[in-house]
Coordinates of C-alpha atoms in Angstrom, one line a residue:
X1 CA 89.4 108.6 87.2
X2 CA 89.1 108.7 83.4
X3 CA 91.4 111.0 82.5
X4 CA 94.1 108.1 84.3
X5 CA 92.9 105.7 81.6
X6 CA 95.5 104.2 80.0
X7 CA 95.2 103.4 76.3
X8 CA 95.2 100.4 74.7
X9 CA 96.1 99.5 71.4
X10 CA 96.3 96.2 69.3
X11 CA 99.4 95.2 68.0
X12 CA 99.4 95.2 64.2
X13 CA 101.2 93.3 61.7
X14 CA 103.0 94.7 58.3
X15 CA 100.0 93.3 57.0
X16 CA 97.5 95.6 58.9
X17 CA 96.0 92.7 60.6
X18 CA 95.9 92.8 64.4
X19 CA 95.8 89.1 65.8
X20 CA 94.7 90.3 69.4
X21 CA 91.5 91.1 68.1
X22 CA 90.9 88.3 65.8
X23 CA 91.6 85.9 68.5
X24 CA 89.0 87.4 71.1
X25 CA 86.4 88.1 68.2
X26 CA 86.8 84.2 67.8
X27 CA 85.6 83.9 71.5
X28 CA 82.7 83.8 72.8
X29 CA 80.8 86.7 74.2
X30 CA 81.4 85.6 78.1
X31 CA 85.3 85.0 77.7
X32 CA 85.2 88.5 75.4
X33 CA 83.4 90.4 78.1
X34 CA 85.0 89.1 81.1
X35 CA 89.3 89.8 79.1
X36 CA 87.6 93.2 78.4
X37 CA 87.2 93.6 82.1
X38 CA 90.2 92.8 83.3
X39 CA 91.8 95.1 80.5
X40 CA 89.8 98.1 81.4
X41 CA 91.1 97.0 85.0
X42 CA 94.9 97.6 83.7
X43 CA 93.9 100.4 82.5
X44 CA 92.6 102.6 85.5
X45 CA 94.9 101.1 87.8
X46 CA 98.3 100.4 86.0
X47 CA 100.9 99.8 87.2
X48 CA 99.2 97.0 88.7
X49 CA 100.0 93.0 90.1
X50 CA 98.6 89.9 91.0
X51 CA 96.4 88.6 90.8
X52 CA 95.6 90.2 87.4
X53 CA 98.1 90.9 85.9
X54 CA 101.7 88.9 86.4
X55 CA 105.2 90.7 85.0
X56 CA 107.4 88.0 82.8
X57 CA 110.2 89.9 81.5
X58 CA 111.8 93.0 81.2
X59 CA 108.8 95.0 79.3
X60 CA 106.2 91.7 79.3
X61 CA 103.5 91.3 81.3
X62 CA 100.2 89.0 80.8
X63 CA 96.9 89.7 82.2
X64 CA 95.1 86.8 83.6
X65 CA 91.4 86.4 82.9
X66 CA 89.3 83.7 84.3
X67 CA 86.7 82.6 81.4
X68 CA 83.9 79.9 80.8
X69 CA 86.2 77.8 79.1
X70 CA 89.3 78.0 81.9
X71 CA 92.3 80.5 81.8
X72 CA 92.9 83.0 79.3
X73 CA 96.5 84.9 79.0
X74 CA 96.8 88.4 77.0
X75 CA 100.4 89.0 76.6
X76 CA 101.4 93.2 77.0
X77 CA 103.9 95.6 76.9
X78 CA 103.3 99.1 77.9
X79 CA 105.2 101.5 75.2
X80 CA 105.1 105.4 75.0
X81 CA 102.1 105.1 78.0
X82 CA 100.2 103.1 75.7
X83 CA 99.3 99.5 76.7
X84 CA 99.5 97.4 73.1
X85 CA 98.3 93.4 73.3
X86 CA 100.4 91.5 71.6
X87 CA 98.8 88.1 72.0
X88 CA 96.0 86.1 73.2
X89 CA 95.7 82.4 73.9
X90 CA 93.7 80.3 76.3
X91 CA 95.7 78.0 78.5
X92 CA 95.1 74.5 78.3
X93 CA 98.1 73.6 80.8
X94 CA 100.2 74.6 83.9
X95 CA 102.9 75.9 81.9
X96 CA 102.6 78.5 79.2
X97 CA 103.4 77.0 76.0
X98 CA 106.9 77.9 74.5
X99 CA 104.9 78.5 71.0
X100 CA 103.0 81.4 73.0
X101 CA 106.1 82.9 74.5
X102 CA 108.1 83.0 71.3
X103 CA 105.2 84.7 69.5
X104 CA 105.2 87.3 72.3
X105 CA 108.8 87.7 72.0
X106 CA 109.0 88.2 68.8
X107 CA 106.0 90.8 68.5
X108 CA 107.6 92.7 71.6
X109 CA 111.2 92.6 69.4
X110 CA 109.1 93.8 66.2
X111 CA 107.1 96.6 68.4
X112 CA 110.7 98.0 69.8
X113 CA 112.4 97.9 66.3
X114 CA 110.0 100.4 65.1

């Protein structure tokens, strides 16, 4: 089964920084633990659905974590076979914020540019 493992990278800014993993490193180690679950899950079983992970778009899918605090969303793309994250939030409403999906967006635009 391990040599189906997907990989995942972070998505990484022109400044080097990669805002997936500050934003779980800012979590604690219950929410980190349980998003790093249902990662690794992606990852063994991709492609893969509800109720993990939901497609958006065209190349933009989120994975849907349950955590201590409510409902965590990591925002994906798979390029080249690789899964990168390009952002992390916790959901605080029904709807995903139009903040979030812009960011997203724009990190997926960035990510096929290059």
């Amino acid at each position: 089964m391990a040599d189906r493992l997907v990989p995942v990278r972070f998505f990484r800014l022109d400044s080097g920084r990669e805002p997936v993993r500050e934003w779980l490193l800012q979590l604690d180690r219950e929410s980190r633990k349980a998003i790093g679950e249902d990662i690794k899950t992606v990852q063994l079983a991709w492609p893969i659905g509800m109720p993990v992970v939901r497609k958006l778009e065209s190349d933009l899918w989120e994975v849907r974590s349950k955590i201590p605090g409510g409902i965590a969303r990591t925002f994906f793309t798979v390029r080249f076979g690789v899964i990168v994250l390009l952002h992390g939030f916790v959901k605080k409403a029904q709807k995903t914020p139009k903040a979030d999906w812009t960011l997203a967006k724009r990190r997926l635009n960035q990510l096929r540019a290059q």
